[in-house]
């Protein structure tokens, strides 16, 4: 049985090869260009849709809070994936002043136009810890819709076999259309584009070498929706949140089955939409002997000890004038065998 096999793997732990832990965090920052401001914040009642980005005295205090939060609370992460990155130079300079000593940063701008026909100012960013276990490679993007992208970032282990890690930073469409089926299919197609881009980059970089692939971000849907399900069933990714819960349950100590609320959306709905998906591509191809599909769903990727250790969220406040963001950061820890 899967549990019996798991016990057999764990009981042989002393003979397993050396391993290191890798921590990945995803965080939608709530770009100032998307945060609407209440009418009492400005004089007059002109009916105009004011955004936080319209005045420096509105956006700068929260920008400083976000930057300090990343520097203080997420500094243990080897990689931080950021959605709704604001590309305005004044914001980037402020953010980097708090974080550049900790992280390398690469970012990509979202295509298209926004209010008033102006070029969009939001996008994606990935931070790689300077003293962490990965070395930053390159960043590029793949277009997932007319005005939507995913960021594809490559890294490499600093030690050991120096294997590649390919990361897809995703922000799927909001399900705002009238047909829920069409909304889910659009999200699933966007996720499929990201998975293909990550796989293509992995094949190009690693050839026949084993490597780790990750897709994480704001899916705008929960783990039962078509986007996550298609990544699991069609592309072989493991939902780290679900895997962590299954490990807890299999240990017969109860535990959660999901992370709970990670986002308070603009409709006032409390939802769980921030996910981390992982898969380990093996040099010999396929699933290693003795590590079948059931164990993979629990986050055990090989017989050498590569596995998901945990998945957790940061319980920050999601509403009120003093919020950092309307999303909570979600992070995972992976044990990677060398």
Short mmCIF file of C-alpha atoms in Angstrom, two decimals:
data_model
loop_
_atom_site.label_atom_id
_atom_site.label_comp_id
_atom_site.label_asym_id
_atom_site.label_seq_id
_atom_site.Cartn_x
_atom_site.Cartn_y
_atom_site.Cartn_z
CA UNK A 1 0.00 0.00 0.00
CA UNK A 2 1.13 3.64 -0.40
CA UNK A 3 1.38 4.11 3.37
CA UNK A 4 3.37 0.88 3.74
CA UNK A 5 5.76 1.96 1.01
CA UNK A 6 6.08 5.37 2.66
CA UNK A 7 6.98 3.77 5.98
CA UNK A 8 9.58 1.62 4.24
CA UNK A 9 11.12 4.72 2.63
CA UNK A 10 11.20 6.64 5.89
CA UNK A 11 12.71 3.78 7.88
CA UNK A 12 15.67 3.70 5.50
CA UNK A 13 16.31 7.44 6.02
CA UNK A 14 19.81 6.98 7.59
CA UNK A 15 21.11 5.50 4.33
CA UNK A 16 19.62 8.20 2.11
CA UNK A 17 21.99 10.56 0.29
CA UNK A 18 22.58 14.11 1.56
CA UNK A 19 19.77 16.59 0.95
CA UNK A 20 19.02 20.28 1.33
CA UNK A 21 15.79 22.19 1.97
CA UNK A 22 14.48 24.67 -0.59
CA UNK A 23 11.82 27.25 0.34
CA UNK A 24 9.53 28.85 -2.25
CA UNK A 25 6.96 31.59 -1.48
CA UNK A 26 4.27 33.12 -3.71
CA UNK A 27 2.73 36.51 -2.89
CA UNK A 28 0.30 38.73 -4.79
CA UNK A 29 1.30 42.23 -3.68
CA UNK A 30 -1.83 44.12 -4.80
CA UNK A 31 -0.37 46.65 -7.22
CA UNK A 32 -1.26 50.26 -6.45
CA UNK A 33 -2.67 50.63 -9.97
CA UNK A 34 -5.36 48.09 -9.01
CA UNK A 35 -6.29 49.32 -5.54
CA UNK A 36 -9.34 51.58 -5.66
CA UNK A 37 -9.47 54.46 -3.20
CA UNK A 38 -12.64 55.36 -1.26
CA UNK A 39 -14.23 58.70 -2.05
CA UNK A 40 -13.39 60.20 1.34
CA UNK A 41 -9.70 60.02 0.46
CA UNK A 42 -10.07 62.85 -2.07
CA UNK A 43 -12.14 66.00 -2.35
CA UNK A 44 -15.17 66.18 -4.59
CA UNK A 45 -17.46 63.52 -5.95
CA UNK A 46 -16.60 63.49 -9.63
CA UNK A 47 -17.39 59.80 -10.13
CA UNK A 48 -13.83 59.10 -11.27
CA UNK A 49 -12.25 55.77 -10.38
CA UNK A 50 -9.31 56.88 -8.25
CA UNK A 51 -6.49 54.42 -7.63
CA UNK A 52 -3.85 54.33 -4.94
CA UNK A 53 -1.20 54.96 -7.60
CA UNK A 54 -2.67 58.39 -8.44
CA UNK A 55 -0.96 60.14 -5.52
CA UNK A 56 2.39 59.44 -3.88
CA UNK A 57 0.97 60.14 -0.43
CA UNK A 58 -1.49 57.28 -1.05
CA UNK A 59 0.84 54.63 -2.46
CA UNK A 60 4.15 55.27 -0.72
CA UNK A 61 3.20 54.26 2.87
CA UNK A 62 1.87 50.85 1.80
CA UNK A 63 4.76 50.37 -0.63
CA UNK A 64 7.16 50.80 2.28
CA UNK A 65 5.14 48.33 4.35
CA UNK A 66 5.22 45.75 1.56
CA UNK A 67 8.96 46.14 1.04
CA UNK A 68 9.68 45.86 4.78
CA UNK A 69 7.41 42.82 5.03
CA UNK A 70 9.25 41.02 2.22
CA UNK A 71 12.63 41.93 3.71
CA UNK A 72 11.72 40.96 7.28
CA UNK A 73 9.20 38.13 6.92
CA UNK A 74 10.08 36.43 3.62
CA UNK A 75 13.86 36.69 3.86
CA UNK A 76 14.19 32.98 4.69
CA UNK A 77 12.78 32.03 1.27
CA UNK A 78 15.18 30.95 -1.43
CA UNK A 79 12.75 32.22 -4.07
CA UNK A 80 9.82 34.66 -3.79
CA UNK A 81 7.32 34.88 -6.64
CA UNK A 82 5.47 38.20 -6.80
CA UNK A 83 2.29 38.89 -8.75
CA UNK A 84 0.92 42.38 -9.43
CA UNK A 85 4.42 43.81 -9.43
CA UNK A 86 4.29 47.57 -10.04
CA UNK A 87 6.77 48.65 -12.69
CA UNK A 88 6.78 52.38 -11.93
CA UNK A 89 10.46 53.32 -11.39
CA UNK A 90 9.77 55.18 -8.14
CA UNK A 91 8.20 52.06 -6.64
CA UNK A 92 10.93 49.75 -7.93
CA UNK A 93 13.63 52.00 -6.45
CA UNK A 94 11.85 52.08 -3.09
CA UNK A 95 11.29 48.32 -3.02
CA UNK A 96 14.88 47.56 -4.03
CA UNK A 97 16.24 49.87 -1.34
CA UNK A 98 14.74 47.52 1.27
CA UNK A 99 15.44 44.18 -0.43
CA UNK A 100 18.43 44.39 -2.80
CA UNK A 101 20.89 43.34 -0.08
CA UNK A 102 18.86 40.14 0.36
CA UNK A 103 17.59 39.27 -3.11
CA UNK A 104 18.37 39.47 -6.79
CA UNK A 105 15.26 40.65 -8.66
CA UNK A 106 13.99 40.03 -12.21
CA UNK A 107 10.67 41.39 -13.46
CA UNK A 108 8.47 41.39 -16.54
CA UNK A 109 5.87 43.97 -17.59
CA UNK A 110 2.35 43.01 -18.57
CA UNK A 111 1.47 43.98 -22.19
CA UNK A 112 -1.43 46.18 -23.29
CA UNK A 113 -3.03 49.41 -22.17
CA UNK A 114 -4.95 50.40 -19.06
CA UNK A 115 -6.97 53.46 -18.04
CA UNK A 116 -6.78 56.35 -20.46
CA UNK A 117 -4.91 54.31 -23.06
CA UNK A 118 -1.71 54.39 -21.01
CA UNK A 119 0.74 51.49 -21.09
CA UNK A 120 0.14 48.98 -18.30
CA UNK A 121 2.35 49.42 -15.25
CA UNK A 122 1.87 46.03 -13.60
CA UNK A 123 3.56 42.69 -14.15
CA UNK A 124 5.44 39.91 -12.39
CA UNK A 125 8.67 39.68 -10.42
CA UNK A 126 10.81 36.93 -8.92
CA UNK A 127 13.29 37.37 -6.08
CA UNK A 128 16.18 34.92 -5.62
CA UNK A 129 18.01 35.00 -2.30
CA UNK A 130 21.63 36.06 -2.64
CA UNK A 131 22.82 33.69 0.10
CA UNK A 132 20.29 30.98 -0.76
CA UNK A 133 20.73 27.63 -2.41
CA UNK A 134 19.99 28.74 -5.98
CA UNK A 135 21.82 30.85 -8.51
CA UNK A 136 19.63 33.08 -10.71
CA UNK A 137 19.72 32.34 -14.42
CA UNK A 138 17.40 34.24 -16.73
CA UNK A 139 13.87 35.60 -16.85
CA UNK A 140 11.47 35.72 -19.78
CA UNK A 141 7.71 35.69 -20.20
CA UNK A 142 5.06 33.80 -22.09
CA UNK A 143 1.82 35.48 -23.13
CA UNK A 144 -1.22 33.64 -21.75
CA UNK A 145 -3.85 36.09 -23.00
CA UNK A 146 -4.19 39.37 -24.92
CA UNK A 147 -2.98 41.36 -21.89
CA UNK A 148 -1.78 38.63 -19.55
CA UNK A 149 1.57 36.91 -19.00
CA UNK A 150 3.37 34.33 -16.91
CA UNK A 151 7.01 34.81 -15.95
CA UNK A 152 9.42 31.96 -16.63
CA UNK A 153 12.59 32.04 -14.50
CA UNK A 154 15.48 29.59 -14.51
CA UNK A 155 17.83 28.95 -11.60
CA UNK A 156 20.53 26.44 -10.81
CA UNK A 157 21.67 24.76 -7.63
CA UNK A 158 24.85 26.33 -6.29
CA UNK A 159 26.27 23.05 -5.00
CA UNK A 160 26.05 19.31 -5.59
CA UNK A 161 24.93 18.35 -9.07
CA UNK A 162 24.07 21.99 -9.94
CA UNK A 163 20.72 20.90 -11.36
CA UNK A 164 18.33 23.39 -12.91
CA UNK A 165 15.13 24.65 -11.34
CA UNK A 166 12.54 26.08 -13.74
CA UNK A 167 9.84 28.31 -12.26
CA UNK A 168 6.57 29.52 -13.75
CA UNK A 169 5.22 32.61 -11.98
CA UNK A 170 1.50 32.59 -12.84
CA UNK A 171 -1.44 34.96 -12.49
CA UNK A 172 -4.51 33.43 -14.10
CA UNK A 173 -7.58 35.36 -15.26
CA UNK A 174 -10.26 36.41 -12.80
CA UNK A 175 -13.43 34.35 -13.40
CA UNK A 176 -15.54 37.40 -14.17
CA UNK A 177 -17.41 36.12 -17.20
CA UNK A 178 -21.09 35.11 -17.10
CA UNK A 179 -20.35 31.41 -17.80
CA UNK A 180 -18.52 29.53 -15.03
CA UNK A 181 -17.55 26.71 -17.40
CA UNK A 182 -15.95 29.15 -19.85
CA UNK A 183 -14.15 30.87 -16.96
CA UNK A 184 -12.63 27.58 -15.77
CA UNK A 185 -11.63 26.53 -19.26
CA UNK A 186 -9.88 29.85 -19.86
CA UNK A 187 -7.92 29.47 -16.63
CA UNK A 188 -7.03 25.87 -17.47
CA UNK A 189 -5.80 26.91 -20.92
CA UNK A 190 -3.64 29.63 -19.38
CA UNK A 191 -2.19 27.09 -16.91
CA UNK A 192 -1.54 24.73 -19.84
CA UNK A 193 0.44 27.47 -21.63
CA UNK A 194 2.55 28.02 -18.51
CA UNK A 195 3.18 24.28 -18.07
CA UNK A 196 4.28 23.94 -21.70
CA UNK A 197 6.64 26.91 -21.37
CA UNK A 198 8.17 25.51 -18.17
CA UNK A 199 8.59 22.06 -19.75
CA UNK A 200 10.12 23.53 -22.89
CA UNK A 201 12.63 25.52 -20.85
CA UNK A 202 13.43 22.45 -18.76
CA UNK A 203 14.12 20.32 -21.83
CA UNK A 204 16.30 23.02 -23.35
CA UNK A 205 18.41 23.55 -20.24
CA UNK A 206 18.62 20.11 -18.71
CA UNK A 207 18.52 17.82 -21.72
CA UNK A 208 18.68 14.39 -20.03
CA UNK A 209 19.44 15.72 -16.53
CA UNK A 210 17.05 15.52 -13.59
CA UNK A 211 15.57 18.85 -12.54
CA UNK A 212 12.79 20.50 -10.55
CA UNK A 213 9.88 22.39 -12.15
CA UNK A 214 7.50 24.70 -10.26
CA UNK A 215 4.37 26.63 -11.18
CA UNK A 216 3.06 28.97 -8.49
CA UNK A 217 1.06 32.12 -8.07
CA UNK A 218 -2.45 33.51 -8.02
CA UNK A 219 -4.72 31.05 -9.84
CA UNK A 220 -7.92 32.99 -9.11
CA UNK A 221 -9.52 29.59 -8.38
CA UNK A 222 -9.26 26.87 -5.75
CA UNK A 223 -7.63 23.45 -5.85
CA UNK A 224 -10.81 21.77 -7.11
CA UNK A 225 -11.03 24.00 -10.18
CA UNK A 226 -10.01 22.94 -13.65
CA UNK A 227 -6.70 24.85 -13.72
CA UNK A 228 -5.15 22.99 -10.78
CA UNK A 229 -6.77 19.70 -11.77
CA UNK A 230 -5.36 19.91 -15.30
CA UNK A 231 -1.85 20.60 -14.03
CA UNK A 232 -2.12 17.52 -11.82
CA UNK A 233 -3.78 15.14 -14.26
CA UNK A 234 -2.44 16.31 -17.62
CA UNK A 235 1.02 17.58 -16.71
CA UNK A 236 1.94 15.52 -13.64
CA UNK A 237 2.36 18.37 -11.16
CA UNK A 238 1.72 17.86 -7.46
CA UNK A 239 -0.37 20.36 -5.51
CA UNK A 240 1.94 21.07 -2.57
CA UNK A 241 -0.93 22.14 -0.32
CA UNK A 242 -2.82 18.89 -0.92
CA UNK A 243 0.32 16.78 -0.61
CA UNK A 244 1.22 18.35 2.72
CA UNK A 245 -2.31 17.65 4.00
CA UNK A 246 -2.17 14.02 2.82
CA UNK A 247 1.13 13.49 4.61
CA UNK A 248 -0.39 14.84 7.82
CA UNK A 249 -3.45 12.62 7.53
CA UNK A 250 -1.39 9.52 6.72
CA UNK A 251 0.57 10.06 9.90
CA UNK A 252 -2.72 9.48 11.77
CA UNK A 253 -2.59 12.78 13.61
CA UNK A 254 -5.46 14.48 11.80
CA UNK A 255 -4.76 17.91 10.35
CA UNK A 256 -6.03 20.33 7.76
CA UNK A 257 -7.06 19.49 4.21
CA UNK A 258 -6.45 22.99 2.87
CA UNK A 259 -4.81 26.26 3.87
CA UNK A 260 -8.05 28.18 4.24
CA UNK A 261 -8.46 31.79 3.11
CA UNK A 262 -5.56 33.28 1.18
CA UNK A 263 -7.38 36.15 -0.56
CA UNK A 264 -10.20 38.64 0.01
CA UNK A 265 -11.27 39.57 -3.52
CA UNK A 266 -12.90 42.76 -4.77
CA UNK A 267 -16.34 41.12 -4.46
CA UNK A 268 -15.79 40.63 -0.73
CA UNK A 269 -15.38 36.86 -1.09
CA UNK A 270 -12.87 34.99 1.09
CA UNK A 271 -11.20 32.41 -1.14
CA UNK A 272 -8.17 30.10 -1.40
CA UNK A 273 -6.53 30.86 -4.74
CA UNK A 274 -2.75 30.95 -4.15
CA UNK A 275 -1.04 27.68 -5.03
CA UNK A 276 2.36 26.06 -5.48
CA UNK A 277 2.62 23.12 -7.89
CA UNK A 278 5.77 21.01 -8.25
CA UNK A 279 7.12 18.13 -10.29
CA UNK A 280 10.54 16.49 -10.43
CA UNK A 281 11.75 15.44 -13.87
CA UNK A 282 13.95 12.37 -13.54
CA UNK A 283 16.97 11.71 -15.70
CA UNK A 284 15.76 8.23 -16.62
CA UNK A 285 12.23 9.49 -17.29
CA UNK A 286 8.98 8.42 -15.69
CA UNK A 287 8.36 7.63 -12.03
CA UNK A 288 11.17 5.87 -10.12
CA UNK A 289 10.57 2.26 -9.13
CA UNK A 290 8.82 1.98 -5.78
CA UNK A 291 7.59 5.57 -5.88
CA UNK A 292 4.22 5.32 -7.60
CA UNK A 293 1.47 7.77 -8.35
CA UNK A 294 -0.09 7.55 -4.89
CA UNK A 295 3.16 8.52 -3.19
CA UNK A 296 3.74 11.32 -5.71
CA UNK A 297 0.38 12.80 -4.77
CA UNK A 298 1.67 12.86 -1.20
CA UNK A 299 4.70 14.82 -2.35
CA UNK A 300 7.32 12.04 -2.50
CA UNK A 301 9.16 12.45 -5.78
CA UNK A 302 11.82 9.72 -5.63
CA UNK A 303 13.39 7.03 -3.46
CA UNK A 304 16.26 9.29 -2.54
CA UNK A 305 14.29 11.54 -0.19
CA UNK A 306 13.12 14.35 -2.49
CA UNK A 307 9.79 15.38 -0.99
CA UNK A 308 7.52 18.22 0.13
CA UNK A 309 8.15 19.04 3.78
CA UNK A 310 5.31 21.48 4.42
CA UNK A 311 3.03 24.15 2.99
CA UNK A 312 1.85 27.15 4.99
CA UNK A 313 0.44 30.66 4.70
CA UNK A 314 1.24 33.90 6.51
CA UNK A 315 -1.81 35.11 8.42
CA UNK A 316 -1.73 38.80 7.55
CA UNK A 317 -4.84 41.01 7.71
CA UNK A 318 -6.73 41.19 4.40
CA UNK A 319 -9.01 44.20 4.93
CA UNK A 320 -8.96 47.71 6.34
CA UNK A 321 -6.95 50.82 5.52
CA UNK A 322 -3.72 49.41 6.94
CA UNK A 323 -3.49 46.22 4.87
CA UNK A 324 -0.23 45.15 3.26
CA UNK A 325 -2.08 43.22 0.55
CA UNK A 326 -5.40 41.49 -0.03
CA UNK A 327 -3.50 38.19 -0.48
CA UNK A 328 -1.62 36.12 2.08
CA UNK A 329 1.80 34.73 1.14
CA UNK A 330 1.88 30.96 0.67
CA UNK A 331 5.16 29.10 1.04
CA UNK A 332 6.44 25.55 0.71
CA UNK A 333 9.57 23.75 1.78
CA UNK A 334 11.03 20.97 -0.37
CA UNK A 335 13.72 18.53 0.65
CA UNK A 336 15.91 17.94 -2.40
CA UNK A 337 18.18 14.89 -2.42
CA UNK A 338 21.66 15.49 -3.79
#
